Coordinates of C-alpha atoms in Angstrom, one line a residue:
Chain D
M114 CA -36.9 -5.8 12.1
S115 CA -33.5 -5.1 11.8
I116 CA -32.6 -1.4 12.9
P117 CA -30.3 -1.6 15.4
G118 CA -30.8 0.2 18.9
L119 CA -34.6 -0.2 17.9
T120 CA -36.5 -2.1 20.5
L121 CA -40.5 -4.4 19.0
I122 CA -42.7 -4.5 21.7
A123 CA -44.7 -7.1 19.8
E124 CA -48.6 -6.0 19.0
S125 CA -51.0 -9.3 17.7
I126 CA -52.5 -10.1 21.4
N127 CA -54.7 -7.5 21.8
D128 CA -58.5 -7.7 22.3
S129 CA -58.3 -4.4 19.2
V130 CA -56.9 -7.2 16.4
P131 CA -59.9 -9.1 15.5
S132 CA -58.2 -12.4 15.0
T133 CA -56.4 -12.1 18.3
H134 CA -60.3 -10.8 19.5
V135 CA -61.5 -14.4 18.4
L136 CA -59.1 -16.4 20.5
F137 CA -59.7 -14.9 23.6
E138 CA -63.9 -14.9 22.6
E139 CA -63.4 -18.9 22.6
N140 CA -60.7 -19.1 25.6
N141 CA -58.2 -20.3 22.8
L142 CA -55.0 -19.2 25.0
Q143 CA -53.1 -21.9 23.3
G144 CA -53.5 -20.4 20.2
I145 CA -52.6 -17.1 22.0
V146 CA -49.2 -19.3 23.2
E147 CA -48.6 -19.5 19.7
L148 CA -49.2 -16.1 18.4
A149 CA -46.4 -15.3 21.0
R150 CA -44.0 -17.6 20.0
F151 CA -44.9 -17.0 16.4
Q152 CA -43.9 -13.3 17.7
A153 CA -41.3 -14.6 20.0
E154 CA -39.4 -15.9 16.6
K155 CA -39.7 -13.2 14.5
G156 CA -38.0 -10.8 16.8
A157 CA -39.2 -9.0 19.5
A158 CA -38.5 -7.6 22.4
Y159 CA -41.7 -7.4 24.4
I160 CA -44.6 -9.6 23.9
D161 CA -47.7 -6.6 24.4
V162 CA -50.3 -7.9 26.5
N163 CA -53.6 -6.4 26.2
V164 CA -57.1 -8.5 26.8
G165 CA -59.7 -6.4 26.8
L166 CA -62.4 -5.6 28.7
R167 CA -62.3 -9.2 30.6
T168 CA -61.5 -9.7 34.3
P169 CA -58.1 -9.2 36.2
A170 CA -58.4 -13.2 36.5
F171 CA -58.1 -13.5 32.7
M172 CA -55.4 -10.9 32.3
A173 CA -53.1 -13.2 35.1
E174 CA -54.3 -16.5 33.8
V175 CA -52.9 -15.7 29.9
V176 CA -50.1 -13.9 31.4
Q177 CA -48.6 -16.9 33.6
K178 CA -49.6 -19.3 30.1
I179 CA -47.7 -17.2 27.5
Q180 CA -45.0 -17.2 30.3
Q181 CA -45.0 -20.8 30.2
H182 CA -44.0 -21.3 26.7
I183 CA -42.1 -18.2 25.8
S184 CA -38.8 -16.7 27.9
L185 CA -39.3 -12.9 26.3
P186 CA -40.4 -10.4 28.9
L187 CA -43.9 -9.2 28.7
S188 CA -45.1 -5.7 28.3
I189 CA -48.8 -5.5 30.0
D190 CA -51.0 -3.4 28.8
T191 CA -54.2 -2.5 30.2
P192 CA -55.3 1.0 31.5
D193 CA -57.1 -0.7 34.4
P194 CA -55.1 -0.5 38.2
E195 CA -57.1 -3.9 39.1
M196 CA -56.0 -5.4 35.6
A197 CA -52.3 -5.2 35.8
A198 CA -52.1 -5.8 39.4
A199 CA -53.6 -8.9 38.6
A200 CA -50.9 -9.4 35.7
L201 CA -47.6 -8.3 38.1
E202 CA -48.4 -10.3 40.6
V203 CA -48.3 -13.9 38.6
Y204 CA -45.5 -12.4 36.0
D205 CA -42.3 -14.6 36.6
R206 CA -39.5 -12.4 36.7
A207 CA -37.0 -15.7 36.3
R208 CA -39.1 -16.5 34.0
S209 CA -38.0 -14.2 31.4
G210 CA -33.8 -13.8 32.7
D211 CA -35.5 -11.5 35.7
P212 CA -36.1 -8.5 33.0
I213 CA -38.8 -6.2 34.3
P214 CA -41.5 -6.1 32.4
I215 CA -43.1 -3.1 30.8
L216 CA -46.6 -1.4 32.0
N217 CA -48.3 0.1 29.0
S218 CA -49.2 2.9 30.2
I219 CA -49.5 5.0 32.5
S220 CA -51.4 9.0 32.0
E221 CA -51.9 11.8 34.4
A222 CA -55.1 10.5 35.1
R223 CA -54.9 7.0 36.3
L224 CA -51.8 8.0 37.9
E225 CA -52.9 4.7 41.0
M226 CA -50.6 2.3 38.7
F227 CA -47.5 3.6 40.5
D228 CA -48.9 2.2 43.9
L229 CA -48.0 -1.6 42.3
Y230 CA -44.2 -0.5 41.5
Q231 CA -43.2 -1.6 45.2
K232 CA -43.9 -4.5 45.0
H233 CA -43.9 -5.3 41.7
P234 CA -40.9 -3.1 39.9
F235 CA -41.9 -2.4 35.7
I236 CA -41.2 0.2 33.2
P237 CA -43.6 2.5 33.2
I238 CA -44.7 3.9 29.8
L239 CA -45.6 7.2 30.4
L240 CA -48.5 8.9 28.0
A241 CA -47.8 12.5 27.3
T242 CA -50.7 12.4 25.1
E243 CA -53.2 13.9 27.6
G244 CA -52.5 16.1 30.1
K245 CA -54.2 18.2 33.4
D246 CA -56.5 21.5 31.9
E247 CA -56.6 24.2 34.0
F248 CA -59.9 22.6 35.9
G249 CA -58.1 19.4 36.1
G250 CA -59.8 17.8 34.0
I251 CA -57.7 15.7 31.0
K252 CA -57.0 16.8 27.8
M253 CA -55.7 16.4 24.8
N254 CA -52.5 17.9 24.4
K255 CA -52.9 19.9 20.4
T256 CA -48.9 21.2 20.9
A257 CA -45.2 20.1 21.5
A258 CA -44.8 22.1 23.6
E259 CA -47.7 21.0 25.7
T260 CA -46.8 17.5 25.2
H261 CA -43.0 18.3 26.1
A262 CA -44.8 19.6 29.2
T263 CA -46.9 17.1 30.3
A264 CA -43.6 14.7 29.7
R265 CA -41.6 16.7 32.8
S266 CA -44.7 16.6 34.7
I267 CA -45.6 13.1 34.3
V268 CA -42.3 12.1 34.9
H269 CA -41.2 14.9 38.1
I270 CA -44.4 12.6 39.0
A271 CA -43.0 9.3 38.5
R272 CA -39.7 10.5 40.4
Q273 CA -41.9 11.4 43.5
R274 CA -44.0 8.3 43.2
V275 CA -40.5 6.0 42.9
E276 CA -38.2 6.5 44.4
G277 CA -34.7 5.7 42.9
L278 CA -36.3 5.8 39.2
S279 CA -33.9 6.5 36.9
N280 CA -34.6 7.9 33.3
D281 CA -33.5 5.0 31.1
K282 CA -36.4 3.3 33.2
I283 CA -38.6 5.1 31.5
I284 CA -40.0 5.3 28.8
I285 CA -42.0 8.2 27.1
D286 CA -45.2 7.8 25.0
P287 CA -45.1 10.8 23.0
G288 CA -48.5 10.1 20.7
I289 CA -49.0 9.0 16.9
M290 CA -51.8 9.4 15.1
P291 CA -52.9 8.4 11.7
I292 CA -51.0 10.2 8.5
G293 CA -53.9 10.0 6.4
S294 CA -56.0 11.9 8.8
D295 CA -53.5 14.3 9.6
S296 CA -55.3 17.7 8.7
T297 CA -54.6 19.5 12.3
G298 CA -50.6 19.2 11.8
N299 CA -50.1 16.0 14.4
F300 CA -47.5 14.8 12.2
R301 CA -45.6 18.2 13.0
R302 CA -46.5 18.2 16.4
L303 CA -45.2 14.7 17.2
M304 CA -42.1 15.2 15.5
N305 CA -41.4 18.7 17.1
A306 CA -42.7 17.0 20.5
M307 CA -40.1 14.9 20.1
Q308 CA -37.3 16.6 19.6
L309 CA -38.3 19.1 22.5
I310 CA -37.8 15.8 25.0
H311 CA -34.2 15.0 23.4
Q312 CA -32.4 17.6 24.0
D313 CA -34.4 18.4 27.8
S314 CA -31.1 17.4 30.6
D315 CA -33.6 16.7 33.0
L316 CA -34.9 13.8 30.6
A317 CA -31.8 12.8 28.8
G318 CA -31.6 9.3 28.8
V319 CA -35.0 8.4 28.1
N320 CA -36.7 5.9 25.7
M321 CA -39.6 7.3 23.3
S322 CA -42.0 5.0 22.6
V323 CA -44.9 5.0 19.9
G324 CA -47.6 2.6 18.7
L325 CA -46.3 2.7 15.3
S326 CA -48.8 0.8 13.5
N327 CA -51.1 3.7 14.5
F328 CA -49.2 5.9 12.5
T329 CA -50.6 4.4 8.6
V330 CA -53.9 2.6 10.0
M331 CA -56.9 3.8 7.5
L332 CA -55.0 3.9 4.5
P333 CA -54.7 1.1 1.8
P334 CA -52.3 -1.7 2.0
Q335 CA -51.3 -1.3 -1.5
K336 CA -50.6 1.3 -4.2
A337 CA -52.6 1.2 -7.2
D338 CA -49.4 -0.7 -8.9
G339 CA -49.4 -2.9 -6.5
S340 CA -46.4 -1.6 -4.5
A341 CA -47.2 -1.6 -0.5
V342 CA -48.1 1.9 1.4
K343 CA -47.6 1.1 5.1
G344 CA -44.7 -0.7 5.5
P345 CA -42.4 2.5 3.7
L346 CA -44.7 5.3 5.6
E347 CA -43.5 3.9 8.7
S348 CA -39.7 2.9 7.9
A349 CA -39.7 7.2 6.9
F350 CA -41.6 7.2 10.3
L351 CA -38.4 5.7 12.2
T352 CA -35.7 7.3 10.1
M353 CA -36.6 10.6 10.8
A354 CA -38.1 9.7 14.4
M355 CA -34.5 7.8 15.9
P356 CA -32.1 10.5 15.5
L357 CA -35.0 12.7 17.7
G358 CA -34.8 9.6 20.4
L359 CA -37.1 7.4 19.4
N360 CA -35.9 4.2 19.9
T361 CA -39.3 1.9 21.3
I362 CA -41.9 0.6 19.5
V363 CA -45.1 -1.0 19.5
G364 CA -45.5 -2.9 16.3
S365 CA -45.6 -6.1 14.5
V366 CA -43.0 -8.3 13.7
K367 CA -44.2 -8.8 10.3
R368 CA -43.2 -5.5 9.0
K369 CA -40.1 -5.0 7.1
Y370 CA -39.1 -1.8 9.4
A371 CA -35.9 -0.5 7.4
L372 CA -33.8 3.4 7.6
L373 CA -34.9 5.3 4.2
P374 CA -32.8 7.2 2.2
P375 CA -33.7 11.2 1.9
D376 CA -34.8 10.5 -1.4
H377 CA -37.4 7.7 -1.1
P378 CA -41.1 8.8 -1.8
A379 CA -42.1 7.9 1.8
M380 CA -38.9 10.3 3.0
Q381 CA -39.8 12.9 0.6
C382 CA -44.1 12.5 1.4
L383 CA -43.3 13.1 4.9
T384 CA -40.6 15.6 4.8
D385 CA -43.2 17.7 2.9
V386 CA -46.0 17.0 5.2
L387 CA -44.0 18.8 8.3
N388 CA -44.0 21.5 5.9
L389 CA -48.4 21.7 4.8
E390 CA -51.2 22.4 6.7
G391 CA -54.7 21.2 6.6
M392 CA -56.0 19.6 3.7
E393 CA -52.8 19.9 1.9
I394 CA -51.2 17.6 3.7
I395 CA -54.8 14.8 3.1
M396 CA -53.3 16.5 -0.3
R397 CA -50.0 15.5 -0.2
V398 CA -50.4 11.3 0.6
M399 CA -53.2 10.6 -1.3
S400 CA -50.3 12.0 -3.7
Y401 CA -47.6 8.8 -2.3
I402 CA -50.7 6.5 -1.8
S403 CA -52.4 6.9 -5.1
Chain J
M31 CA -80.0 22.1 -12.8
Q32 CA -79.8 18.4 -13.4
E33 CA -76.3 18.7 -14.2
I34 CA -75.5 21.0 -12.2
T35 CA -76.3 18.9 -9.3
E36 CA -74.1 15.8 -10.7
R37 CA -71.2 18.8 -11.6
I38 CA -71.4 19.3 -8.0
A39 CA -71.8 15.7 -6.6
T40 CA -68.8 14.4 -9.1
C41 CA -66.9 16.7 -7.0
V42 CA -67.6 16.0 -3.9
E43 CA -67.4 12.1 -4.7
L44 CA -63.7 12.7 -6.0
G45 CA -62.7 15.6 -3.5
K46 CA -62.1 18.3 -5.9
I47 CA -62.3 21.5 -3.9
S48 CA -61.7 24.6 -5.8
K49 CA -59.5 25.3 -8.9
T50 CA -56.6 25.6 -7.1
T51 CA -56.6 22.4 -5.7
P52 CA -54.7 19.8 -7.1
F53 CA -56.3 16.9 -6.4
P54 CA -57.3 14.6 -8.3
P55 CA -54.4 15.3 -10.8
H56 CA -57.1 14.5 -13.4
M57 CA -59.1 17.5 -12.4
K58 CA -55.9 19.9 -12.1
G59 CA -56.9 22.8 -13.0
Q60 CA -60.5 22.6 -13.6
D61 CA -63.3 24.1 -11.9
G62 CA -64.2 22.8 -8.7
A63 CA -67.3 22.7 -5.9
D64 CA -66.8 25.7 -4.9
E65 CA -66.6 27.3 -8.2
I66 CA -69.4 25.5 -9.6
A67 CA -71.7 26.2 -6.4
A68 CA -70.6 30.1 -6.6
E69 CA -72.1 30.3 -10.4
A70 CA -74.4 28.0 -10.1
L71 CA -76.3 30.7 -7.4
K72 CA -75.4 33.7 -9.6
N73 CA -77.3 32.4 -12.3
G74 CA -80.3 31.8 -9.9
V75 CA -79.9 27.9 -9.3
H76 CA -82.4 27.1 -6.9
P77 CA -80.3 26.0 -3.8
D78 CA -81.9 22.9 -3.4
A79 CA -79.9 21.5 -6.9
L80 CA -76.5 22.2 -4.8
L81 CA -77.2 20.5 -1.8
A82 CA -78.7 17.5 -3.6
G83 CA -75.2 17.2 -4.9
C84 CA -73.2 17.4 -2.0
M85 CA -75.4 14.3 -1.0
Q86 CA -75.5 12.6 -3.7
G87 CA -71.4 12.8 -4.1
M88 CA -71.4 11.1 -0.1
E89 CA -73.6 8.8 -0.4
R90 CA -71.2 7.4 -3.4
I91 CA -68.2 8.2 -1.4
G92 CA -69.7 6.8 1.8
K93 CA -70.8 3.1 -0.3
Q94 CA -67.0 2.9 -1.5
Y95 CA -65.8 3.9 1.9
S96 CA -67.7 1.1 3.1
E97 CA -67.0 -1.3 1.2
N98 CA -63.1 -0.9 1.3
L99 CA -62.8 0.5 -2.2
V100 CA -61.7 4.1 -1.1
F101 CA -59.8 5.3 2.2
V102 CA -60.2 8.0 5.3
P103 CA -58.2 10.9 3.4
N104 CA -60.8 10.0 0.3
L105 CA -63.5 10.8 3.0
L106 CA -61.7 14.4 4.2
M107 CA -61.1 15.7 1.0
S108 CA -64.8 14.9 -0.2
A109 CA -66.2 16.5 2.9
A110 CA -63.5 19.3 2.6
A111 CA -65.4 19.8 -1.3
M112 CA -68.7 19.8 0.3
N113 CA -68.0 21.7 3.0
A114 CA -66.8 24.0 0.1
V115 CA -70.4 24.1 -0.9
M116 CA -71.6 24.4 2.2
K117 CA -70.4 27.7 2.4
H118 CA -72.5 29.0 -0.4
L119 CA -75.5 27.3 0.8
K120 CA -75.5 29.1 4.2
P121 CA -77.4 32.2 4.3
Y122 CA -80.2 30.3 2.8
L123 CA -80.2 27.3 5.6
E124 CA -80.3 30.1 7.9
S125 CA -83.0 32.0 6.6
G126 CA -85.1 28.5 6.2
A127 CA -85.0 28.8 2.0
L128 CA -83.2 25.2 2.8
K129 CA -84.6 22.7 4.5
R130 CA -82.6 19.3 6.3
K131 CA -84.0 16.5 7.0
G132 CA -83.5 16.4 10.4
T133 CA -81.0 16.9 13.6
F134 CA -77.8 14.5 15.0
I135 CA -76.5 15.5 18.0
I136 CA -72.9 13.9 18.0
G137 CA -70.4 13.7 20.5
T138 CA -67.5 11.6 21.5
V139 CA -68.3 9.6 25.4
A140 CA -66.8 10.9 28.8
G141 CA -63.9 10.3 29.6
D142 CA -63.1 9.6 26.1
L143 CA -60.8 12.3 23.8
H144 CA -61.3 10.1 20.1
D145 CA -62.3 12.5 17.5
L146 CA -61.4 10.7 14.0
G147 CA -64.3 8.2 13.8
K148 CA -66.4 10.7 15.2
N149 CA -65.6 13.4 12.9
L150 CA -65.8 11.0 10.0
V151 CA -69.4 10.1 11.2
A152 CA -70.4 13.6 11.3
M153 CA -69.3 14.7 8.2
T154 CA -70.7 12.1 6.3
I155 CA -73.7 12.4 7.7
K156 CA -73.8 16.3 7.4
G157 CA -73.2 15.7 3.9
G158 CA -76.3 13.7 4.2
G159 CA -78.6 16.5 3.9
F160 CA -78.5 16.7 8.5
E161 CA -78.0 19.0 10.1
V162 CA -74.7 17.8 12.7
I163 CA -75.0 19.3 16.0
D164 CA -71.0 18.2 17.5
L165 CA -70.6 18.5 21.4
G166 CA -66.8 17.7 21.3
V167 CA -65.2 15.1 23.0
D168 CA -65.5 14.1 26.5
C169 CA -69.2 14.6 26.7
S170 CA -70.2 14.2 29.9
T171 CA -74.5 12.7 30.0
E172 CA -75.4 16.0 30.9
K173 CA -74.6 17.7 27.8
F174 CA -75.8 15.1 25.2
L175 CA -79.1 15.3 27.5
N176 CA -78.8 19.5 27.3
A177 CA -78.7 19.2 23.7
I178 CA -81.3 17.0 23.0
A179 CA -83.9 19.4 25.2
Q180 CA -82.9 21.8 23.2
H181 CA -84.0 19.9 19.9
P182 CA -86.6 16.9 21.4
D183 CA -86.5 15.9 17.5
C184 CA -83.3 14.8 16.7
S185 CA -81.3 11.8 16.8
V186 CA -78.2 11.2 18.8
G187 CA -75.0 9.4 18.3
L188 CA -72.1 8.5 20.4
S189 CA -68.5 7.8 19.5
A190 CA -66.1 5.8 22.1
L191 CA -62.9 4.5 20.8
L192 CA -60.9 3.1 24.5
T193 CA -62.7 0.2 25.9
T194 CA -62.2 2.2 29.2
T195 CA -64.9 4.4 28.3
L196 CA -67.5 1.5 26.7
I197 CA -68.9 1.4 30.9
N198 CA -69.8 5.9 29.9
M199 CA -71.5 5.2 27.4
E200 CA -73.9 2.3 28.4
K201 CA -74.5 5.6 31.6
S202 CA -75.2 8.0 28.6
V203 CA -77.5 6.2 26.2
Q204 CA -79.5 4.3 28.9
A205 CA -80.0 8.6 30.6
I206 CA -80.8 9.6 27.0
K207 CA -83.3 6.5 26.6
K208 CA -85.1 7.5 29.9
A209 CA -85.1 10.2 29.3
H210 CA -86.3 10.7 26.3
P211 CA -87.2 7.2 24.7
S212 CA -88.1 8.5 21.3
V213 CA -84.8 9.1 20.2
K214 CA -82.8 6.9 18.3
V215 CA -79.3 6.4 19.5
L216 CA -76.6 5.5 17.9
I217 CA -73.1 4.0 18.8
G218 CA -70.4 3.7 17.0
G219 CA -66.4 3.5 17.5
A220 CA -63.6 0.5 17.2
P221 CA -64.9 -1.6 20.9
V222 CA -68.6 -1.3 20.1
T223 CA -70.4 -3.9 18.3
D224 CA -73.6 -4.7 17.8
N225 CA -74.5 -7.5 20.5
Y226 CA -73.1 -4.3 22.5
C227 CA -75.2 -2.2 21.2
R228 CA -78.5 -4.4 22.4
Q229 CA -76.8 -5.1 25.6
I230 CA -77.2 -1.3 26.6
G231 CA -80.3 -0.4 24.7
A232 CA -78.8 1.7 21.7
D233 CA -81.2 1.8 18.7
F234 CA -78.4 1.1 16.3
Y235 CA -74.7 0.1 15.6
S236 CA -72.7 0.8 11.7
A237 CA -69.5 -0.2 11.6
N238 CA -69.2 2.6 8.8
P239 CA -70.7 5.9 8.2
Q240 CA -72.7 5.9 5.5
G241 CA -74.5 2.7 7.5
A242 CA -76.1 5.5 9.9
V243 CA -76.8 7.7 7.9
E244 CA -79.1 5.1 6.0
F245 CA -80.5 4.5 9.0
L246 CA -81.0 7.8 9.8
N247 CA -82.9 8.2 6.6
K248 CA -85.6 5.7 7.2
N249 CA -86.0 6.4 10.8
K250 CA -86.0 10.1 10.7
N251 CA -87.9 12.1 13.7
I252 CA -89.5 14.9 10.7

């Protein structure tokens, strides 16, 4: 983790990580604390906390336990307003030197999360991946323009709900999808959406974040020659996305993220993918990982 | 005929879609699933042989995927090669000259917009010789029930990626089992477990698509 200007929210305390799931199942909170400590020592700026489908009381207990031992600010990761409320209620700002926690995340389908702000301020991660359809239901945004429109819309809602909320206290998540199954050009949508958000004067100064490990999920860890697959592709993504305003990731402290030169094979792969369609994208990724 | 079946199976397994597709590199410039299927039918080969090739190829790649020997892009390439064959088989399937093993209805549960896992299962089951009716994402219980009513001998698959939508999976599974006790209900997705499957009364959970095909092969409602 050594890219200036990139904030890392460490991802490992998440119920969807099998080894962390076991710790939760065994109520091994000391193990959770050790995981938080490890991530803090490896350069995390925030520790993400996602306890899955457990109780708000358990979430509160985990937050308290981590804060007893670790002074980094936390990212409260839940779509459940009750669980978020429980975590924010016990969150000790003084313990982390006063920075407010991140709340990961709020979408247009769960705006009630903003009601928690007045009592317990947080930096919201606002999801631009899903917006409202014409019937008021939720829909996955499929184009850069739709993603940008949702980003504008949810930021405006946030300003209405939270007086004085400035852009630099907002994180937009434009949504990252696995490159290994990207037959619909989602990577291109994401890059174009970030550019639209970055160039929008109304959104000037907002932070942008993605869950970077999702980008390479379902790919092999190594090529046939033993060289790494995932790290270079994630670094290539960062190299292309940071000039478009990406400054935060939910990612792994174990990964050695770096900015890559344009002639790096991973950079060439992603550059090619931007200009390909359908199964040609999959074939290009296959050619990179083979 | 066996040779055609094997050639199709090889193309499907390796993801060789057509002569012009560059993947896999060692087959560059060779005929792919598209050309082999077209030529075979023109020469009077029974479409059964082609469908058998698709099934064998998808079974091979599905097993390799379940053993972590290949990854999602491989599966997608295989499915594309299979679809190149199925395009030629469509008239025979529509006329009834070619039979499938059964019907499988699949959808992502209400409130959940993720479709990758669902799509991987759908394409693998299609490759297993079943007709697949894909209801898409964010499927209400009513949507599942309406589709089942039109295909009462079907099996059903429900997918969920979010822990928050598991509750909707439970509601849909229980409504389906209540209305159609004999319909086999399969569930899958990142937060789903074998325990959860038993807890909500579904018939089968598989961590990989090939497991679902094997279950359906053993429990065909036909």
